[in-house]
Amino acid sequence: MASPTAIQEASKKHPKPSERVFEYGTAGFRMKASLLDSVVFRVGLLAALRSRKLNGQTVGVMITASHNPPEDNGVKLVDPMGEMLEASWENHATLLANAQSDVLLDHAYEQLGRTLKISSKTPSRVVFARDTRASGPALVEALVDALKVTNSEYIDYGLLTTPQLHYMVRCINTRGRRDTYGEPTEKGYYEKLSRGYRKVMKGREARSYVVVDCANGVGGGKLQELVKYMPSLKEGGVEIKIVNDEISAPERLNYQCGADYVKTQQRPPPSSQAGLLERCASLDGDADRIVYYFVDSDNQFRLLDGDKIATLAASFIGELASKAGIADQLRIGVIQTAYANGASTEYITKHLHLPVVCTATGVKHLHHAATHYDVGVYFEANGHGTVLFSNGALETFAQHEPQSPAQKQAVESLQGLAELVNQTVGDALSDLLLVEVILAHRSWGPQEWISTYTDLPNRLVRMEVPDRTIYKAVDAERRLESPRDIQPQLDALVAKYKQGRSFVRASGTEDAVRIYAEAATRGEADDLANKASLLVKHSSA
């Protein structure tokens, strides 16, 4: 590794803010950008350790704050197969980030190396990228300082979407292997998605156009590049009208636009000027989530969120498997969290006849559960998700001998989907094309899509509490274990409402809890949410 003096000297350029406590969570570290300099430097140290621990495999570092406002930023690590950082290493990240001095940081770094039995002779390889935030370049300098002092090999990919960096990491680490994932370049990424799209769209025509709001973030330019690799309209390509792709003014990032704005405000971005029944989609700031929406003939806003995307994808894949004659050879499952609308869960189990697994909130939990299926579909309601195809599923596609032209086309479509979908992480650009090919196959517009099932009215309440740590949830965060008096009262309350459901979950980042409620009518859902909130309020008092 590096001499103690070298790390201490490098760390002096990146002093830790006094009296600040940092915690690595599902989104890595995320906060005001002015507080991040020391954190990013220390994440660079950890990236070097992680790569060496994995015998020199390449790990990734992404500098982004996703849907947060422009003045925020964040940093997170990407493991060799493009997945989130292994959970046990989150504590190591938190430990280094909170070392109170340069000397103590150096000692913590050296101790981690000894404890984890990491050899300084093993090479360290790191790749990194950032989004369009004004604070990004300075934070990259902090990261590079750490990589240099740890003698790490590194590649700066510049501006990328978060999913593109995840893609690069997996491609680098599978290069030359049987399960090679692709070419680790932007061009390779665009070509892979385009190749998959063409396979699935063979003999099909895209349905009209889609308006895509890019949150004035990094996804705008990358979507423009992707369009260059897509087939023409005559060849089955979809017309993509891009709005909110202004990155020269960083302060406009996520401002009154983007997936989070649409989901929370329940309205189109003011700048989109969406017409009646126009198919619209919004990405978030780093393009790892997407939601669809439209304004119906009654001039009402209609949202097609992650639940709707998951059911659309699962039903289409199940349909293709049946047409290909391999349905009995594939275990297809859908992974949700407690926030998934109850109507979507009922639709999947009773109409699609597919199993549903509920996990704790956080992409790492959904992704892990999805790996237990031949085809695992997971989406959070916020629009972050993807589809995983196991090696066994890919072998089934490759070895199957079609008995008819229809079976052959269905198998080829499944193989195309496996290329089209970014299997490393939720990817708004990939998921955009996924939705578009399914709608084209079915000759559906947004009205037909939203008619598959009707969401139960629901409400999400945020309540500040003195100490969030006392709220311990179990059963995939659907039930409270403590305080012990709340859950029995909540059960009794829920039983009074038709199709009632409610749960209480502590925030992972602030002293607050979130109270979710749904019921058969809007009035009942609001009433249940209000009364559940009172239960929590009385308990915290």
PDB file of C-alpha atoms in Angstrom, residues 301-539:
ATOM      1  CA  PHE A 301     -52.677  13.436 -14.979  1.00  0.00           C
ATOM      2  CA  ARG A 302     -52.016   9.673 -14.997  1.00  0.00           C
ATOM      3  CA  LEU A 303     -48.793   8.175 -13.648  1.00  0.00           C
ATOM      4  CA  LEU A 304     -47.232   4.910 -14.848  1.00  0.00           C
ATOM      5  CA  ASP A 305     -44.610   4.262 -12.169  1.00  0.00           C
ATOM      6  CA  GLY A 306     -42.202   1.452 -11.367  1.00  0.00           C
ATOM      7  CA  ASP A 307     -45.040  -0.902 -10.391  1.00  0.00           C
ATOM      8  CA  LYS A 308     -46.620  -0.440 -13.827  1.00  0.00           C
ATOM      9  CA  ILE A 309     -43.275  -0.975 -15.580  1.00  0.00           C
ATOM     10  CA  ALA A 310     -42.637  -4.154 -13.578  1.00  0.00           C
ATOM     11  CA  THR A 311     -46.038  -5.651 -14.414  1.00  0.00           C
ATOM     12  CA  LEU A 312     -45.649  -4.690 -18.073  1.00  0.00           C
ATOM     13  CA  ALA A 313     -42.229  -6.347 -18.293  1.00  0.00           C
ATOM     14  CA  ALA A 314     -43.202  -9.469 -16.319  1.00  0.00           C
ATOM     15  CA  SER A 315     -46.343 -10.066 -18.379  1.00  0.00           C
ATOM     16  CA  PHE A 316     -44.446  -9.629 -21.661  1.00  0.00           C
ATOM     17  CA  ILE A 317     -41.613 -11.967 -20.670  1.00  0.00           C
ATOM     18  CA  GLY A 318     -44.099 -14.594 -19.475  1.00  0.00           C
ATOM     19  CA  GLU A 319     -45.995 -14.259 -22.751  1.00  0.00           C
ATOM     20  CA  LEU A 320     -42.818 -14.692 -24.815  1.00  0.00           C
ATOM     21  CA  ALA A 321     -41.781 -17.726 -22.761  1.00  0.00           C
ATOM     22  CA  SER A 322     -45.161 -19.351 -23.475  1.00  0.00           C
ATOM     23  CA  LYS A 323     -44.968 -18.554 -27.192  1.00  0.00           C
ATOM     24  CA  ALA A 324     -41.436 -19.972 -27.315  1.00  0.00           C
ATOM     25  CA  GLY A 325     -42.534 -23.196 -25.641  1.00  0.00           C
ATOM     26  CA  ILE A 326     -40.139 -22.832 -22.706  1.00  0.00           C
ATOM     27  CA  ALA A 327     -42.430 -21.483 -19.968  1.00  0.00           C
ATOM     28  CA  ASP A 328     -42.038 -24.690 -17.951  1.00  0.00           C
ATOM     29  CA  GLN A 329     -38.240 -24.294 -18.043  1.00  0.00           C
ATOM     30  CA  LEU A 330     -38.123 -20.771 -16.611  1.00  0.00           C
ATOM     31  CA  ARG A 331     -38.808 -19.560 -13.076  1.00  0.00           C
ATOM     32  CA  ILE A 332     -40.005 -15.984 -13.493  1.00  0.00           C
ATOM     33  CA  GLY A 333     -40.459 -13.872 -10.358  1.00  0.00           C
ATOM     34  CA  VAL A 334     -41.253 -10.270  -9.471  1.00  0.00           C
ATOM     35  CA  ILE A 335     -39.534  -8.486  -6.597  1.00  0.00           C
ATOM     36  CA  GLN A 336     -41.230  -5.582  -4.822  1.00  0.00           C
ATOM     37  CA  THR A 337     -40.950  -3.552  -1.629  1.00  0.00           C
ATOM     38  CA  ALA A 338     -43.663  -2.665   0.882  1.00  0.00           C
ATOM     39  CA  TYR A 339     -44.220   0.567  -1.061  1.00  0.00           C
ATOM     40  CA  ALA A 340     -45.540  -1.350  -4.088  1.00  0.00           C
ATOM     41  CA  ASN A 341     -49.241  -0.713  -4.591  1.00  0.00           C
ATOM     42  CA  GLY A 342     -51.372  -3.606  -3.373  1.00  0.00           C
ATOM     43  CA  ALA A 343     -53.268  -3.672  -6.670  1.00  0.00           C
ATOM     44  CA  SER A 344     -50.038  -4.400  -8.555  1.00  0.00           C
ATOM     45  CA  THR A 345     -49.225  -7.306  -6.255  1.00  0.00           C
ATOM     46  CA  GLU A 346     -52.700  -8.770  -6.730  1.00  0.00           C
ATOM     47  CA  TYR A 347     -52.436  -8.340 -10.522  1.00  0.00           C
ATOM     48  CA  ILE A 348     -49.109 -10.189 -10.624  1.00  0.00           C
ATOM     49  CA  THR A 349     -50.213 -13.095  -8.442  1.00  0.00           C
ATOM     50  CA  LYS A 350     -53.822 -13.535  -9.609  1.00  0.00           C
ATOM     51  CA  HIS A 351     -53.689 -12.429 -13.247  1.00  0.00           C
ATOM     52  CA  LEU A 352     -50.113 -13.154 -14.327  1.00  0.00           C
ATOM     53  CA  HIS A 353     -49.835 -16.142 -11.932  1.00  0.00           C
ATOM     54  CA  LEU A 354     -46.270 -15.233 -11.020  1.00  0.00           C
ATOM     55  CA  PRO A 355     -44.672 -15.289  -7.567  1.00  0.00           C
ATOM     56  CA  VAL A 356     -43.988 -12.007  -5.769  1.00  0.00           C
ATOM     57  CA  VAL A 357     -41.236 -11.546  -3.199  1.00  0.00           C
ATOM     58  CA  CYS A 358     -41.249  -8.510  -0.912  1.00  0.00           C
ATOM     59  CA  THR A 359     -37.871  -7.230   0.313  1.00  0.00           C
ATOM     60  CA  ALA A 360     -36.669  -4.374   2.466  1.00  0.00           C
ATOM     61  CA  THR A 361     -36.390  -1.002   0.739  1.00  0.00           C
ATOM     62  CA  GLY A 362     -33.157  -0.517  -1.195  1.00  0.00           C
ATOM     63  CA  VAL A 363     -32.046  -1.656  -4.622  1.00  0.00           C
ATOM     64  CA  LYS A 364     -29.397  -4.004  -3.205  1.00  0.00           C
ATOM     65  CA  HIS A 365     -32.136  -6.061  -1.519  1.00  0.00           C
ATOM     66  CA  LEU A 366     -34.299  -6.290  -4.632  1.00  0.00           C
ATOM     67  CA  HIS A 367     -31.346  -7.118  -6.874  1.00  0.00           C
ATOM     68  CA  HIS A 368     -30.190  -9.926  -4.593  1.00  0.00           C
ATOM     69  CA  ALA A 369     -33.679 -11.452  -4.442  1.00  0.00           C
ATOM     70  CA  ALA A 370     -34.012 -11.275  -8.235  1.00  0.00           C
ATOM     71  CA  THR A 371     -30.903 -13.444  -8.680  1.00  0.00           C
ATOM     72  CA  HIS A 372     -32.827 -16.402  -7.220  1.00  0.00           C
ATOM     73  CA  TYR A 373     -34.969 -16.648 -10.372  1.00  0.00           C
ATOM     74  CA  ASP A 374     -34.187 -17.568 -13.964  1.00  0.00           C
ATOM     75  CA  VAL A 375     -35.778 -14.247 -14.850  1.00  0.00           C
ATOM     76  CA  GLY A 376     -36.123 -11.785 -11.974  1.00  0.00           C
ATOM     77  CA  VAL A 377     -38.035  -8.548 -12.523  1.00  0.00           C
ATOM     78  CA  TYR A 378     -37.579  -5.833  -9.929  1.00  0.00           C
ATOM     79  CA  PHE A 379     -38.686  -2.217  -9.778  1.00  0.00           C
ATOM     80  CA  GLU A 380     -39.238   0.175  -6.947  1.00  0.00           C
ATOM     81  CA  ALA A 381     -42.322   2.356  -7.245  1.00  0.00           C
ATOM     82  CA  ASN A 382     -40.019   5.342  -7.890  1.00  0.00           C
ATOM     83  CA  GLY A 383     -39.038   3.848 -11.254  1.00  0.00           C
ATOM     84  CA  HIS A 384     -35.670   2.301 -10.384  1.00  0.00           C
ATOM     85  CA  GLY A 385     -35.362  -1.283 -11.551  1.00  0.00           C
ATOM     86  CA  THR A 386     -34.329  -3.797 -14.173  1.00  0.00           C
ATOM     87  CA  VAL A 387     -34.660  -7.422 -15.258  1.00  0.00           C
ATOM     88  CA  LEU A 388     -32.064 -10.119 -14.489  1.00  0.00           C
ATOM     89  CA  PHE A 389     -31.592 -13.120 -16.781  1.00  0.00           C
ATOM     90  CA  SER A 390     -29.620 -15.973 -15.199  1.00  0.00           C
ATOM     91  CA  ASN A 391     -26.925 -17.860 -17.075  1.00  0.00           C
ATOM     92  CA  GLY A 392     -29.289 -20.829 -17.013  1.00  0.00           C
ATOM     93  CA  ALA A 393     -31.996 -18.790 -18.737  1.00  0.00           C
ATOM     94  CA  LEU A 394     -29.548 -17.640 -21.417  1.00  0.00           C
ATOM     95  CA  GLU A 395     -28.499 -21.260 -22.006  1.00  0.00           C
ATOM     96  CA  THR A 396     -32.161 -22.276 -22.285  1.00  0.00           C
ATOM     97  CA  PHE A 397     -32.682 -19.625 -24.974  1.00  0.00           C
ATOM     98  CA  ALA A 398     -29.558 -20.702 -26.860  1.00  0.00           C
ATOM     99  CA  GLN A 399     -30.238 -24.462 -26.728  1.00  0.00           C
ATOM    100  CA  HIS A 400     -33.961 -24.411 -27.443  1.00  0.00           C
ATOM    101  CA  GLU A 401     -34.922 -25.839 -30.845  1.00  0.00           C
ATOM    102  CA  PRO A 402     -38.016 -23.939 -32.053  1.00  0.00           C
ATOM    103  CA  GLN A 403     -40.802 -26.017 -33.559  1.00  0.00           C
ATOM    104  CA  SER A 404     -42.310 -23.144 -35.568  1.00  0.00           C
ATOM    105  CA  PRO A 405     -41.460 -19.668 -36.901  1.00  0.00           C
ATOM    106  CA  ALA A 406     -43.515 -18.174 -34.046  1.00  0.00           C
ATOM    107  CA  GLN A 407     -41.447 -20.048 -31.452  1.00  0.00           C
ATOM    108  CA  LYS A 408     -38.224 -18.953 -33.174  1.00  0.00           C
ATOM    109  CA  GLN A 409     -39.270 -15.305 -33.117  1.00  0.00           C
ATOM    110  CA  ALA A 410     -40.269 -15.501 -29.438  1.00  0.00           C
ATOM    111  CA  VAL A 411     -36.900 -17.011 -28.446  1.00  0.00           C
ATOM    112  CA  GLU A 412     -35.037 -14.370 -30.439  1.00  0.00           C
ATOM    113  CA  SER A 413     -37.089 -11.681 -28.712  1.00  0.00           C
ATOM    114  CA  LEU A 414     -36.106 -13.074 -25.303  1.00  0.00           C
ATOM    115  CA  GLN A 415     -32.457 -13.074 -26.357  1.00  0.00           C
ATOM    116  CA  GLY A 416     -32.872  -9.497 -27.545  1.00  0.00           C
ATOM    117  CA  LEU A 417     -34.365  -8.465 -24.212  1.00  0.00           C
ATOM    118  CA  ALA A 418     -31.357  -9.912 -22.391  1.00  0.00           C
ATOM    119  CA  GLU A 419     -29.143  -7.567 -24.436  1.00  0.00           C
ATOM    120  CA  LEU A 420     -31.465  -4.579 -24.292  1.00  0.00           C
ATOM    121  CA  VAL A 421     -31.824  -4.616 -20.502  1.00  0.00           C
ATOM    122  CA  ASN A 422     -28.916  -3.336 -18.400  1.00  0.00           C
ATOM    123  CA  GLN A 423     -28.645  -6.189 -15.921  1.00  0.00           C
ATOM    124  CA  THR A 424     -26.158  -4.467 -13.638  1.00  0.00           C
ATOM    125  CA  VAL A 425     -28.541  -1.875 -12.190  1.00  0.00           C
ATOM    126  CA  GLY A 426     -31.681   0.111 -12.968  1.00  0.00           C
ATOM    127  CA  ASP A 427     -31.053   2.111 -16.150  1.00  0.00           C
ATOM    128  CA  ALA A 428     -33.509   4.738 -17.387  1.00  0.00           C
ATOM    129  CA  LEU A 429     -32.257   4.632 -21.002  1.00  0.00           C
ATOM    130  CA  SER A 430     -32.439   0.847 -21.169  1.00  0.00           C
ATOM    131  CA  ASP A 431     -35.814   0.766 -19.399  1.00  0.00           C
ATOM    132  CA  LEU A 432     -37.149   3.413 -21.787  1.00  0.00           C
ATOM    133  CA  LEU A 433     -36.434   1.131 -24.735  1.00  0.00           C
ATOM    134  CA  LEU A 434     -37.801  -1.874 -22.824  1.00  0.00           C
ATOM    135  CA  VAL A 435     -41.159  -0.159 -22.360  1.00  0.00           C
ATOM    136  CA  GLU A 436     -41.222   1.058 -25.953  1.00  0.00           C
ATOM    137  CA  VAL A 437     -40.667  -2.404 -27.470  1.00  0.00           C
ATOM    138  CA  ILE A 438     -43.405  -3.924 -25.316  1.00  0.00           C
ATOM    139  CA  LEU A 439     -45.907  -1.213 -26.223  1.00  0.00           C
ATOM    140  CA  ALA A 440     -45.005  -1.706 -29.898  1.00  0.00           C
ATOM    141  CA  HIS A 441     -45.553  -5.472 -29.662  1.00  0.00           C
ATOM    142  CA  ARG A 442     -48.968  -4.932 -28.130  1.00  0.00           C
ATOM    143  CA  SER A 443     -49.933  -1.876 -30.201  1.00  0.00           C
ATOM    144  CA  TRP A 444     -50.698  -0.138 -26.931  1.00  0.00           C
ATOM    145  CA  GLY A 445     -50.738   3.503 -25.971  1.00  0.00           C
ATOM    146  CA  PRO A 446     -50.563   4.733 -22.376  1.00  0.00           C
ATOM    147  CA  GLN A 447     -54.341   4.420 -21.919  1.00  0.00           C
ATOM    148  CA  GLU A 448     -54.313   0.688 -22.707  1.00  0.00           C
ATOM    149  CA  TRP A 449     -51.291   0.202 -20.466  1.00  0.00           C
ATOM    150  CA  ILE A 450     -52.771   1.945 -17.419  1.00  0.00           C
ATOM    151  CA  SER A 451     -56.016  -0.013 -17.849  1.00  0.00           C
ATOM    152  CA  THR A 452     -54.346  -3.325 -16.932  1.00  0.00           C
ATOM    153  CA  TYR A 453     -55.218  -2.663 -13.287  1.00  0.00           C
ATOM    154  CA  THR A 454     -56.276   0.282 -11.112  1.00  0.00           C
ATOM    155  CA  ASP A 455     -53.993   1.403  -8.310  1.00  0.00           C
ATOM    156  CA  LEU A 456     -55.470   1.526  -4.837  1.00  0.00           C
ATOM    157  CA  PRO A 457     -55.596   5.099  -3.496  1.00  0.00           C
ATOM    158  CA  ASN A 458     -52.636   5.646  -1.206  1.00  0.00           C
ATOM    159  CA  ARG A 459     -50.867   8.262   0.835  1.00  0.00           C
ATOM    160  CA  LEU A 460     -47.329   8.595   2.185  1.00  0.00           C
ATOM    161  CA  VAL A 461     -46.762  10.772   5.254  1.00  0.00           C
ATOM    162  CA  ARG A 462     -43.395  11.936   6.574  1.00  0.00           C
ATOM    163  CA  MET A 463     -43.230  12.660  10.308  1.00  0.00           C
ATOM    164  CA  GLU A 464     -40.246  13.964  12.259  1.00  0.00           C
ATOM    165  CA  VAL A 465     -39.476  12.041  15.460  1.00  0.00           C
ATOM    166  CA  PRO A 466     -36.955  12.593  18.279  1.00  0.00           C
ATOM    167  CA  ASP A 467     -35.106   9.328  17.579  1.00  0.00           C
ATOM    168  CA  ARG A 468     -35.691   7.246  14.452  1.00  0.00           C
ATOM    169  CA  THR A 469     -33.561   4.375  15.746  1.00  0.00           C
ATOM    170  CA  ILE A 470     -36.285   3.164  18.116  1.00  0.00           C
ATOM    171  CA  TYR A 471     -38.474   2.204  15.136  1.00  0.00           C
ATOM    172  CA  LYS A 472     -37.413  -1.331  14.224  1.00  0.00           C
ATOM    173  CA  ALA A 473     -39.215  -2.962  11.287  1.00  0.00           C
ATOM    174  CA  VAL A 474     -39.394  -6.659  10.388  1.00  0.00           C
ATOM    175  CA  ASP A 475     -41.062  -8.744   7.678  1.00  0.00           C
ATOM    176  CA  ALA A 476     -39.523  -6.731   4.820  1.00  0.00           C
ATOM    177  CA  GLU A 477     -40.350  -3.529   6.717  1.00  0.00           C
ATOM    178  CA  ARG A 478     -44.081  -4.272   6.681  1.00  0.00           C
ATOM    179  CA  ARG A 479     -44.420  -4.611  10.465  1.00  0.00           C
ATOM    180  CA  LEU A 480     -42.982  -2.757  13.452  1.00  0.00           C
ATOM    181  CA  GLU A 481     -41.179  -4.790  16.088  1.00  0.00           C
ATOM    182  CA  SER A 482     -40.610  -1.739  18.272  1.00  0.00           C
ATOM    183  CA  PRO A 483     -42.021   0.337  19.816  1.00  0.00           C
ATOM    184  CA  ARG A 484     -44.049  -2.749  20.669  1.00  0.00           C
ATOM    185  CA  ASP A 485     -47.349  -0.952  21.282  1.00  0.00           C
ATOM    186  CA  ILE A 486     -47.754   0.486  17.766  1.00  0.00           C
ATOM    187  CA  GLN A 487     -48.202  -2.620  15.568  1.00  0.00           C
ATOM    188  CA  PRO A 488     -51.191  -4.175  17.449  1.00  0.00           C
ATOM    189  CA  GLN A 489     -52.984  -0.834  17.325  1.00  0.00           C
ATOM    190  CA  LEU A 490     -52.125  -0.409  13.656  1.00  0.00           C
ATOM    191  CA  ASP A 491     -53.447  -3.904  12.867  1.00  0.00           C
ATOM    192  CA  ALA A 492     -56.747  -3.097  14.581  1.00  0.00           C
ATOM    193  CA  LEU A 493     -56.965   0.197  12.696  1.00  0.00           C
ATOM    194  CA  VAL A 494     -56.240  -1.332   9.280  1.00  0.00           C
ATOM    195  CA  ALA A 495     -58.931  -4.002   9.816  1.00  0.00           C
ATOM    196  CA  LYS A 496     -61.583  -1.262   9.750  1.00  0.00           C
ATOM    197  CA  TYR A 497     -60.858  -0.304   6.126  1.00  0.00           C
ATOM    198  CA  LYS A 498     -61.727  -2.172   2.947  1.00  0.00           C
ATOM    199  CA  GLN A 499     -58.474  -3.318   1.264  1.00  0.00           C
ATOM    200  CA  GLY A 500     -56.632  -1.416   3.976  1.00  0.00           C
ATOM    201  CA  ARG A 501     -52.875  -1.669   4.412  1.00  0.00           C
ATOM    202  CA  SER A 502     -50.446   0.480   6.361  1.00  0.00           C
ATOM    203  CA  PHE A 503     -46.885   0.322   7.638  1.00  0.00           C
ATOM    204  CA  VAL A 504     -44.400   2.544   9.451  1.00  0.00           C
ATOM    205  CA  ARG A 505     -40.754   2.701   8.456  1.00  0.00           C
ATOM    206  CA  ALA A 506     -37.858   4.744   9.836  1.00  0.00           C
ATOM    207  CA  SER A 507     -35.954   6.967   7.430  1.00  0.00           C
ATOM    208  CA  GLY A 508     -32.430   5.830   6.691  1.00  0.00           C
ATOM    209  CA  THR A 509     -30.978   9.352   6.657  1.00  0.00           C
ATOM    210  CA  GLU A 510     -32.927  11.635   8.994  1.00  0.00           C
ATOM    211  CA  ASP A 511     -34.858  11.572  12.288  1.00  0.00           C
ATOM    212  CA  ALA A 512     -38.190  10.913  10.648  1.00  0.00           C
ATOM    213  CA  VAL A 513     -40.514   8.028   9.907  1.00  0.00           C
ATOM    214  CA  ARG A 514     -42.602   7.384   6.819  1.00  0.00           C
ATOM    215  CA  ILE A 515     -46.163   6.180   7.184  1.00  0.00           C
ATOM    216  CA  TYR A 516     -47.735   4.501   4.166  1.00  0.00           C
ATOM    217  CA  ALA A 517     -51.454   3.806   3.876  1.00  0.00           C
ATOM    218  CA  GLU A 518     -53.718   2.503   1.125  1.00  0.00           C
ATOM    219  CA  ALA A 519     -57.404   1.578   0.991  1.00  0.00           C
ATOM    220  CA  ALA A 520     -60.283   1.085  -1.405  1.00  0.00           C
ATOM    221  CA  THR A 521     -61.183   4.790  -1.695  1.00  0.00           C
ATOM    222  CA  ARG A 522     -59.278   8.059  -1.551  1.00  0.00           C
ATOM    223  CA  GLY A 523     -61.152   9.167   1.562  1.00  0.00           C
ATOM    224  CA  GLU A 524     -60.395   5.915   3.389  1.00  0.00           C
ATOM    225  CA  ALA A 525     -56.719   6.001   2.416  1.00  0.00           C
ATOM    226  CA  ASP A 526     -56.350   9.565   3.705  1.00  0.00           C
ATOM    227  CA  ASP A 527     -58.235   8.739   6.890  1.00  0.00           C
ATOM    228  CA  LEU A 528     -56.117   5.648   7.527  1.00  0.00           C
ATOM    229  CA  ALA A 529     -52.918   7.640   6.945  1.00  0.00           C
ATOM    230  CA  ASN A 530     -54.030  10.372   9.353  1.00  0.00           C
ATOM    231  CA  LYS A 531     -54.987   7.948  12.102  1.00  0.00           C
ATOM    232  CA  ALA A 532     -51.829   5.869  11.659  1.00  0.00           C
ATOM    233  CA  SER A 533     -49.836   9.097  11.955  1.00  0.00           C
ATOM    234  CA  LEU A 534     -51.591   9.895  15.228  1.00  0.00           C
ATOM    235  CA  LEU A 535     -50.590   6.471  16.586  1.00  0.00           C
ATOM    236  CA  VAL A 536     -46.950   7.201  15.835  1.00  0.00           C
ATOM    237  CA  LYS A 537     -47.192  10.732  17.198  1.00  0.00           C
ATOM    238  CA  HIS A 538     -48.613   9.546  20.514  1.00  0.00           C
ATOM    239  CA  SER A 539     -46.001   6.805  20.740  1.00  0.00           C
TER     240      SER A 539
END
